[in-house]
Short mmCIF file of C-alpha atoms and ligand atoms in Angstrom, two decimals:
data_model
loop_
_atom_site.label_atom_id
_atom_site.label_comp_id
_atom_site.label_asym_id
_atom_site.label_seq_id
_atom_site.Cartn_x
_atom_site.Cartn_y
_atom_site.Cartn_z
CA MET A 206 -16.84 34.14 -42.72
CA ASN A 207 -19.00 33.01 -45.18
CA THR A 208 -19.80 29.55 -43.56
CA PRO A 209 -23.76 28.59 -43.74
CA ALA A 210 -25.50 28.82 -40.29
CA LYS A 211 -26.19 25.31 -38.79
CA THR A 212 -29.61 24.64 -36.20
CA SER A 213 -28.07 23.86 -32.81
CA ASP A 214 -29.46 20.46 -33.25
CA GLN A 215 -27.02 19.56 -35.81
CA SER A 216 -24.15 20.62 -33.47
CA ARG A 217 -25.83 18.29 -30.76
CA MET A 218 -26.41 15.63 -33.14
CA ASN A 219 -22.94 15.59 -34.00
CA ALA A 220 -21.57 15.45 -30.31
CA HIS A 221 -23.27 12.39 -29.12
CA SER A 222 -20.69 10.13 -29.36
CA VAL A 223 -18.34 12.35 -27.23
CA MET A 224 -17.94 11.27 -23.48
CA PHE A 225 -19.69 13.52 -21.74
CA ILE A 226 -17.28 14.96 -19.04
CA THR A 227 -18.53 18.82 -18.56
CA LYS A 228 -21.64 20.82 -19.51
CA ARG A 229 -20.32 22.28 -22.98
CA PRO A 230 -22.64 25.47 -24.82
CA ASP A 231 -24.30 24.40 -28.01
CA VAL A 232 -21.50 25.56 -30.30
CA VAL A 233 -18.76 23.88 -32.10
CA MET A 234 -15.63 26.30 -32.65
CA ILE A 235 -14.21 26.23 -36.34
CA GLU A 236 -11.49 28.21 -36.47
CA GLY A 237 -9.65 30.93 -34.48
CA LYS A 238 -7.09 33.78 -35.76
CA GLY A 239 -5.54 35.79 -32.73
CA SER A 240 -7.58 36.74 -30.42
CA TRP A 241 -10.74 35.48 -32.21
CA LEU A 242 -12.62 32.44 -32.46
CA THR A 243 -15.55 31.39 -35.24
CA ASP A 244 -17.94 28.78 -34.28
CA GLN A 245 -20.00 26.64 -36.90
CA SER A 246 -22.48 29.56 -37.47
CA GLY A 247 -19.98 32.20 -38.27
CA LYS A 248 -20.30 33.88 -34.77
CA ARG A 249 -16.91 35.77 -33.54
CA TYR A 250 -15.84 35.85 -29.97
CA LEU A 251 -13.17 37.53 -28.06
CA ASP A 252 -11.02 34.74 -26.72
CA PHE A 253 -9.91 36.13 -23.00
CA LEU A 254 -9.58 32.56 -22.03
CA GLN A 255 -7.22 31.16 -24.91
CA GLY A 256 -7.77 27.35 -24.70
CA TRP A 257 -6.90 28.26 -20.45
CA ALA A 258 -3.84 30.14 -20.69
CA VAL A 259 -2.57 27.88 -23.36
CA ASN A 260 -2.72 29.90 -26.71
CA CYS A 261 0.14 32.59 -25.62
CA LEU A 262 0.61 33.35 -29.00
CA GLY A 263 -3.26 33.46 -29.80
CA HIS A 264 -4.84 31.11 -32.46
CA SER A 265 -2.81 29.83 -35.30
CA ASN A 266 -0.41 31.91 -34.84
CA PRO A 267 1.52 32.15 -38.15
CA GLY A 268 5.46 31.10 -36.47
CA MET A 269 4.11 28.47 -34.78
CA VAL A 270 2.10 27.28 -37.91
CA ALA A 271 5.55 27.74 -39.88
CA ALA A 272 7.24 25.75 -37.03
CA LEU A 273 4.96 22.90 -37.40
CA THR A 274 4.70 22.48 -40.89
CA ALA A 275 8.07 22.61 -41.36
CA GLN A 276 9.09 20.12 -38.98
CA ALA A 277 5.82 17.64 -39.56
CA GLN A 278 7.71 17.42 -43.27
CA LYS A 279 11.46 16.79 -42.01
CA LEU A 280 10.43 14.70 -38.76
CA ILE A 281 7.89 13.86 -36.52
CA ASN A 282 8.71 11.50 -33.97
CA PRO A 283 12.22 9.28 -34.05
CA SER A 284 10.79 7.91 -30.58
CA PRO A 285 12.24 8.75 -27.18
CA ALA A 286 15.22 6.59 -27.49
CA PHE A 287 17.19 8.78 -29.77
CA TYR A 288 17.84 12.13 -29.36
CA ASN A 289 16.50 14.45 -31.76
CA GLU A 290 17.51 18.02 -32.93
CA PRO A 291 14.60 20.30 -32.07
CA MET A 292 14.77 18.42 -28.56
CA ILE A 293 18.25 19.53 -27.80
CA ARG A 294 17.58 22.98 -28.71
CA LEU A 295 14.17 23.66 -26.84
CA ALA A 296 15.82 22.12 -23.48
CA ASP A 297 19.07 24.29 -24.27
CA LEU A 298 16.88 27.53 -24.81
CA LEU A 299 15.14 26.63 -21.75
CA THR A 300 18.43 25.77 -19.47
CA SER A 301 20.07 29.02 -20.51
CA ASN A 302 17.43 31.56 -19.57
CA SER A 303 16.84 29.79 -16.19
CA CYS A 304 18.07 28.97 -13.19
CA PHE A 305 17.82 25.10 -14.15
CA HIS A 306 20.32 22.47 -15.72
CA LYS A 307 18.44 19.62 -16.66
CA VAL A 308 14.94 19.04 -18.77
CA PHE A 309 12.01 16.20 -18.73
CA PHE A 310 9.52 16.96 -21.96
CA ALA A 311 5.97 15.77 -21.11
CA ASN A 312 2.85 16.03 -23.00
CA SER A 313 0.48 18.05 -20.24
CA GLY A 314 1.07 19.98 -17.14
CA ALA A 315 -0.31 16.92 -15.01
CA GLU A 316 2.51 14.58 -16.49
CA ALA A 317 5.48 16.87 -15.80
CA ASN A 318 3.85 17.23 -12.23
CA GLU A 319 3.91 13.50 -11.86
CA GLY A 320 7.59 13.73 -13.00
CA ALA A 321 8.44 16.36 -10.16
CA ILE A 322 6.87 14.43 -8.00
CA LYS A 323 8.57 10.91 -8.92
CA LEU A 324 11.88 13.08 -9.18
CA ALA A 325 11.24 14.35 -5.87
CA ARG A 326 10.61 11.24 -4.21
CA LYS A 327 14.01 9.94 -6.03
CA TRP A 328 15.97 12.28 -4.20
CA GLY A 329 14.10 11.53 -1.04
CA GLN A 330 15.12 7.77 -1.16
CA LEU A 331 18.88 8.87 -2.13
CA HIS A 332 19.43 11.84 0.27
CA LYS A 333 16.51 11.95 2.83
CA HIS A 334 16.62 8.31 4.22
CA GLY A 335 13.34 7.42 1.80
CA ALA A 336 11.69 10.90 2.93
CA TYR A 337 8.32 10.95 0.28
CA GLU A 338 5.61 13.40 1.50
CA ILE A 339 5.38 16.64 -0.68
CA ILE A 340 3.72 19.63 1.52
CA THR A 341 1.26 21.33 -0.97
CA PHE A 342 -1.66 23.73 -0.72
CA ASP A 343 -5.16 24.44 -0.17
CA HIS A 344 -6.90 25.61 -3.06
CA SER A 345 -3.93 24.66 -5.30
CA PHE A 346 -4.53 22.93 -8.70
CA HIS A 347 -2.14 20.40 -10.16
CA GLY A 348 -3.49 18.12 -12.71
CA ARG A 349 -6.24 15.32 -12.87
CA THR A 350 -4.05 12.21 -12.78
CA LEU A 351 -4.65 10.54 -9.41
CA ALA A 352 -1.05 11.80 -7.68
CA THR A 353 -2.12 15.09 -8.92
CA MET A 354 -5.33 15.25 -7.64
CA SER A 355 -4.15 14.05 -4.65
CA ALA A 356 -1.60 16.39 -4.43
CA SER A 357 -4.38 19.48 -5.36
CA GLY A 358 -5.95 21.49 -2.69
CA LYS A 359 -9.94 21.50 -4.48
CA PRO A 360 -12.20 21.16 -2.26
CA GLY A 361 -14.34 17.41 -2.70
CA TRP A 362 -10.98 15.98 -4.32
CA ASP A 363 -9.78 14.44 -1.20
CA THR A 364 -13.07 11.81 -1.43
CA LEU A 365 -13.48 11.95 -5.52
CA PHE A 366 -11.87 8.60 -6.80
CA ALA A 367 -10.50 7.59 -3.41
CA PRO A 368 -8.29 6.11 -2.53
CA GLN A 369 -5.76 9.26 -2.92
CA VAL A 370 -2.44 8.87 -3.15
CA PRO A 371 -0.77 9.27 0.19
CA GLY A 372 2.12 11.70 1.26
CA PHE A 373 0.55 15.34 0.27
CA PRO A 374 -0.64 16.72 3.39
CA LYS A 375 -2.04 20.79 2.78
CA ALA A 376 -0.67 24.15 4.11
CA ASP A 377 -2.81 27.48 3.95
CA LEU A 378 -0.88 29.65 0.83
CA ASN A 379 0.92 32.87 2.30
CA ASP A 380 0.86 31.35 6.14
CA LEU A 381 4.28 30.43 6.84
CA ASP A 382 3.25 28.61 9.95
CA SER A 383 1.01 26.67 8.64
CA VAL A 384 3.98 25.05 6.57
CA LYS A 385 6.45 24.80 9.37
CA LYS A 386 3.77 22.76 11.38
CA LEU A 387 3.74 20.13 8.57
CA ILE A 388 7.31 19.50 8.38
CA SER A 389 8.46 15.98 9.46
CA PRO A 390 11.18 13.66 8.70
CA LYS A 391 9.31 12.54 5.95
CA THR A 392 8.74 15.66 4.12
CA VAL A 393 11.26 15.83 0.88
CA ALA A 394 9.61 18.62 -0.88
CA ILE A 395 7.21 21.91 -1.02
CA MET A 396 5.19 21.96 -4.40
CA VAL A 397 3.57 25.49 -4.89
CA GLU A 398 2.22 27.73 -7.80
CA PRO A 399 3.86 31.24 -7.43
CA ILE A 400 0.08 32.35 -8.36
CA GLN A 401 -2.86 30.08 -7.86
CA GLY A 402 -4.60 29.87 -10.94
CA GLU A 403 -7.77 27.70 -10.75
CA GLY A 404 -7.52 28.49 -7.01
CA GLY A 405 -8.98 32.41 -8.54
CA VAL A 406 -5.70 34.01 -9.52
CA ILE A 407 -4.57 34.26 -5.77
CA PRO A 408 -0.48 35.66 -5.81
CA CYS A 409 2.09 34.08 -3.07
CA THR A 410 3.28 37.38 -1.49
CA GLY A 411 6.93 38.07 -2.15
CA GLU A 412 7.57 37.62 1.80
CA PHE A 413 5.77 33.95 1.80
CA LEU A 414 7.68 32.52 -1.42
CA ARG A 415 11.49 33.85 -0.24
CA SER A 416 10.53 32.62 3.50
CA LEU A 417 9.46 29.11 1.50
CA ARG A 418 13.05 29.01 -0.38
CA GLU A 419 14.65 29.94 2.88
CA LEU A 420 12.66 27.16 4.83
CA THR A 421 13.35 24.57 2.09
CA ARG A 422 17.04 25.49 2.41
CA ASP A 423 17.60 25.66 5.99
CA GLU A 424 15.74 21.87 6.28
CA ASN A 425 17.33 20.24 3.01
CA ILE A 426 14.09 19.53 1.10
CA LEU A 427 13.02 20.77 -2.07
CA LEU A 428 11.22 23.68 -3.49
CA ILE A 429 9.21 22.77 -6.58
CA VAL A 430 7.29 25.41 -8.13
CA ASP A 431 4.07 24.67 -10.46
CA GLU A 432 4.50 27.18 -13.23
CA VAL A 433 1.73 25.42 -15.98
CA GLN A 434 -0.39 28.31 -15.47
CA ALA A 435 1.65 31.20 -14.47
CA GLY A 436 4.77 30.38 -16.18
CA PHE A 437 5.84 31.44 -19.92
CA GLY A 438 5.65 35.01 -19.88
CA ARG A 439 2.56 34.98 -18.51
CA THR A 440 3.25 37.64 -15.64
CA GLY A 441 5.69 39.45 -17.81
CA GLU A 442 8.46 37.85 -16.86
CA LEU A 443 9.84 34.34 -19.00
CA PHE A 444 8.97 32.49 -15.42
CA ALA A 445 6.77 33.85 -12.63
CA HIS A 446 9.34 32.86 -9.73
CA GLN A 447 11.68 35.36 -11.24
CA LEU A 448 9.06 38.09 -10.06
CA TYR A 449 10.00 37.01 -6.36
CA GLY A 450 13.94 36.85 -7.21
CA ILE A 451 14.00 33.32 -5.93
CA LYS A 452 15.73 30.27 -7.10
CA PRO A 453 13.69 27.00 -6.69
CA ASP A 454 15.14 23.29 -7.55
CA ILE A 455 12.25 21.98 -9.84
CA MET A 456 9.58 23.77 -12.02
CA THR A 457 7.16 22.46 -14.07
CA LEU A 458 5.56 24.02 -17.40
CA GLY A 459 2.69 23.42 -19.49
CA LYS A 460 0.01 25.33 -21.38
CA GLY A 461 2.17 28.24 -22.87
CA ILE A 462 5.43 26.53 -23.53
CA GLY A 463 3.56 24.98 -26.20
CA GLY A 464 1.42 27.54 -27.09
CA GLY A 465 -1.26 25.37 -27.93
CA VAL A 466 0.10 21.70 -28.62
CA PRO A 467 0.59 19.24 -26.34
CA LEU A 468 4.15 20.09 -24.55
CA ALA A 469 5.18 20.83 -20.71
CA ALA A 470 8.59 20.19 -19.49
CA LEU A 471 9.93 19.16 -15.77
CA LEU A 472 13.24 21.38 -15.28
CA ALA A 473 15.33 20.72 -12.32
CA THR A 474 19.04 21.53 -11.34
CA GLU A 475 21.90 19.36 -11.27
CA ALA A 476 22.07 18.35 -7.67
CA VAL A 477 18.39 17.19 -8.03
CA SER A 478 18.78 15.26 -11.57
CA CYS A 479 18.69 11.95 -10.35
CA PHE A 480 16.62 10.00 -12.71
CA VAL A 481 18.64 6.42 -13.49
CA ALA A 482 18.00 4.40 -16.73
CA GLY A 483 14.13 3.43 -16.35
CA ASP A 484 13.01 5.43 -13.84
CA GLN A 485 11.06 8.02 -16.41
CA GLY A 486 9.58 8.34 -19.53
CA GLY A 487 7.30 8.11 -22.14
CA THR A 488 5.95 7.41 -25.80
CA TYR A 489 5.73 11.12 -27.25
CA ASN A 490 7.92 12.66 -24.66
CA GLY A 491 10.43 15.34 -26.08
CA ASN A 492 9.01 14.33 -29.69
CA ALA A 493 10.38 16.51 -32.64
CA LEU A 494 7.13 18.23 -33.96
CA MET A 495 6.24 19.65 -30.47
CA THR A 496 9.31 20.51 -29.24
CA ALA A 497 9.98 22.13 -32.64
CA VAL A 498 6.90 24.28 -31.94
CA GLY A 499 8.33 24.90 -28.50
CA ILE A 500 11.14 26.60 -30.13
CA ASN A 501 9.48 28.77 -32.01
CA VAL A 502 7.21 29.80 -29.07
CA ILE A 503 9.93 30.73 -26.78
CA GLU A 504 11.79 32.61 -29.50
CA GLN A 505 8.62 34.98 -29.99
CA LEU A 506 8.95 35.51 -26.41
CA LEU A 507 12.17 36.03 -25.88
CA ALA A 508 12.08 39.05 -29.02
CA PRO A 509 13.12 42.24 -27.85
CA GLY A 510 10.49 44.21 -26.11
CA PHE A 511 8.10 41.34 -25.67
CA LEU A 512 7.76 40.32 -22.24
CA GLN A 513 7.63 44.10 -21.31
CA ASP A 514 4.69 44.80 -23.67
CA VAL A 515 3.12 42.12 -21.59
CA LYS A 516 3.88 44.15 -18.87
CA GLU A 517 2.62 47.33 -19.75
CA LYS A 518 -0.24 45.81 -21.33
CA GLY A 519 -0.90 44.16 -17.94
CA LEU A 520 -0.95 47.22 -16.04
CA PHE A 521 -2.97 48.69 -18.73
CA PHE A 522 -5.90 45.97 -18.00
CA ARG A 523 -5.20 46.42 -14.50
CA THR A 524 -6.53 50.00 -14.61
CA GLU A 525 -9.53 49.46 -16.96
CA LEU A 526 -10.81 46.65 -14.61
CA LEU A 527 -10.41 49.08 -12.15
CA LYS A 528 -12.13 51.66 -13.37
CA LEU A 529 -14.74 48.93 -13.76
CA SER A 530 -14.69 48.03 -10.20
CA ASP A 531 -14.95 51.41 -9.13
CA GLU A 532 -18.09 52.22 -11.76
CA PHE A 533 -20.16 49.07 -10.63
CA HIS A 534 -18.99 49.10 -6.59
CA LEU A 535 -17.12 45.58 -7.00
CA GLN A 536 -14.08 44.40 -4.77
CA GLY A 537 -11.26 45.58 -7.12
CA GLU A 538 -8.87 42.79 -9.28
CA ARG A 539 -5.86 41.13 -8.92
CA GLY A 540 -3.07 38.96 -10.84
CA GLU A 541 -0.06 39.74 -12.30
CA GLY A 542 0.86 40.42 -15.69
CA LEU A 543 -1.86 38.87 -18.42
CA LEU A 544 -3.16 36.76 -15.49
CA ARG A 545 -5.94 38.85 -13.93
CA ALA A 546 -9.12 38.54 -11.99
CA LEU A 547 -12.16 40.90 -11.52
CA ILE A 548 -13.97 40.80 -7.82
CA LEU A 549 -17.24 41.07 -8.15
CA ASP A 550 -19.43 41.63 -5.29
CA ARG A 551 -22.17 38.63 -6.02
CA GLU A 552 -21.92 35.50 -6.65
CA ILE A 553 -22.51 36.25 -10.43
CA GLY A 554 -19.57 34.27 -12.21
CA SER A 555 -20.94 31.90 -13.70
CA LYS A 556 -24.28 33.92 -15.38
CA LEU A 557 -21.88 36.84 -16.64
CA VAL A 558 -19.74 33.72 -18.57
CA ASP A 559 -22.86 32.78 -20.19
CA MET A 560 -23.92 36.45 -20.58
CA ALA A 561 -20.43 37.37 -22.25
CA ARG A 562 -20.54 34.16 -24.86
CA ASP A 563 -24.06 34.45 -25.73
CA HIS A 564 -23.63 38.37 -26.08
CA GLY A 565 -24.23 39.74 -29.98
CA PRO A 566 -23.16 40.23 -32.44
CA ASP A 567 -19.40 39.29 -31.20
CA GLY A 568 -19.53 37.28 -27.87
CA LEU A 569 -16.64 37.45 -25.19
CA LEU A 570 -14.93 34.22 -23.68
CA ILE A 571 -13.95 34.51 -19.84
CA ASN A 572 -13.85 32.38 -17.37
CA SER A 573 -15.20 31.94 -13.36
CA PRO A 574 -13.21 29.80 -11.09
CA ARG A 575 -14.96 30.92 -8.20
CA PRO A 576 -18.73 32.06 -8.28
CA ASN A 577 -17.54 35.63 -7.10
CA LEU A 578 -14.93 36.24 -9.50
CA LEU A 579 -13.75 36.19 -13.62
CA ARG A 580 -10.78 34.99 -14.41
CA PHE A 581 -9.06 36.86 -17.79
CA MET A 582 -6.01 34.77 -19.57
CA PRO A 583 -5.82 36.71 -23.00
CA ALA A 584 -3.14 35.67 -25.86
CA LEU A 585 0.56 37.52 -24.55
CA ASN A 586 0.50 39.43 -27.77
CA VAL A 587 -3.47 40.61 -27.38
CA SER A 588 -3.64 44.37 -28.24
CA LYS A 589 -5.06 47.37 -26.12
CA ASP A 590 -7.90 47.88 -28.53
CA GLU A 591 -8.73 44.29 -27.61
CA ILE A 592 -8.83 44.75 -23.76
CA GLN A 593 -10.59 48.05 -23.88
CA LEU A 594 -13.23 46.00 -26.15
CA MET A 595 -13.28 43.22 -23.54
CA CYS A 596 -14.03 45.97 -20.68
CA SER A 597 -16.45 47.41 -22.83
CA ILE A 598 -18.63 44.56 -23.57
CA LEU A 599 -18.26 43.50 -19.74
CA ARG A 600 -19.20 47.13 -18.80
CA GLU A 601 -22.45 46.64 -21.17
CA LEU A 602 -23.22 42.96 -19.21
CA LEU A 603 -22.48 45.16 -15.64
CA LYS A 604 -24.80 47.50 -16.44
CA LYS A 605 -27.76 44.68 -17.25
CA VAL A 606 -27.13 42.71 -14.25
CA ALA A 607 -26.75 45.63 -11.97
C1 PLP B 236 -3.53 23.63 -15.82
C2 PLP B 236 -2.65 23.21 -14.84
C3 PLP B 236 -2.19 22.07 -14.38
C4 PLP B 236 -2.52 20.83 -15.16
O1 PLP B 236 -2.34 21.07 -16.70
P1 PLP B 236 -3.03 19.49 -17.85
O2 PLP B 236 -1.80 19.94 -18.74
O3 PLP B 236 -4.02 20.41 -17.83
O4 PLP B 236 -2.31 18.51 -17.29
C5 PLP B 236 -1.13 22.01 -13.54
N1 PLP B 236 -0.93 22.95 -12.95
C6 PLP B 236 -1.60 24.06 -12.98
C7 PLP B 236 -1.05 25.43 -11.95
C8 PLP B 236 -2.42 24.46 -13.70
O5 PLP B 236 -3.17 25.59 -14.14
#
């Protein structure tokens, strides 16, 4: 890269009009290719964040770029009042590869979850005498709108921006009794992440998720899976609930479905799809430009061997992380496929994140959703060499802090 180096002062100066919402490091990202990002000074970073599990095919994937540019030249947005070709094709690809029959496209995971909440409440009005409560879980994450923040079990979010949207009692993950205690005639659904992502990569046990399916069927309430993070090939299955062999009533997708562009979806079975005209919509929803990219992404994921490869690399990654855990007497690792966490022995997660980014000559991008663990969400087409390189940089850092 021959971009001239700029002083950090210049990048700070350029950012003063950007509203503060979080502490950001003093770098400006300029370009990305595959598993690598480059900043304004020409420094490269091995990216095991990938826009928060978003760029499932890495940065600027050529197939996606081709789909995006071809569609941009043909038709960008005919308005949500009309069908468009990519919208219809992507909906068909999603239903023919899942247990669902209907798809509503959205622009973010939170918006897809808002749609799921509305659909469940509507179904409750029609079939359950106005039942509206949706049981969710402690430490869950469903988005940043008021309703999805209320549905989330993030500590502190119950009072931030109070009052909350009512109707989201919280149970404990992997504790069926805690769910049963909350069921009442007001209950319309249970919403769960098959693997809690922001909560720290905590999978539902198979027994728990299968019991939730039985319980919801017996009680005639809906099972909603939020697969915004764990879905779309991340676990090595196209959808995370397929690992568990269950069929939910509603599923939400985001992040990986667009491979980096704003695209999300709400999927539901025929029996549950009860919106009537005027209930749901949105200016950009199902626009041709984003759904055309979505088609390319799912076609690449469904190519022979792709998901099998994700599973194999997940196992390889697991082995490498366990080696690190042994070497440095850490607490092991967990996750599925290429959504994994290394559990540390101390609360040094954010320190390691900073050290990894500042590491030279190449930096490393990782994340620490809890102080005692590191989370990894590489591109699904990451190479074994890149996984090994990630682990060797991490090894250096762990030696330094030992
Ligand atoms: C990221 C995430 C969301 C929110 O998605 P946005 O696109 O940021 O609105 C919802 N649920 C889960 C499980 C997520 O990981």
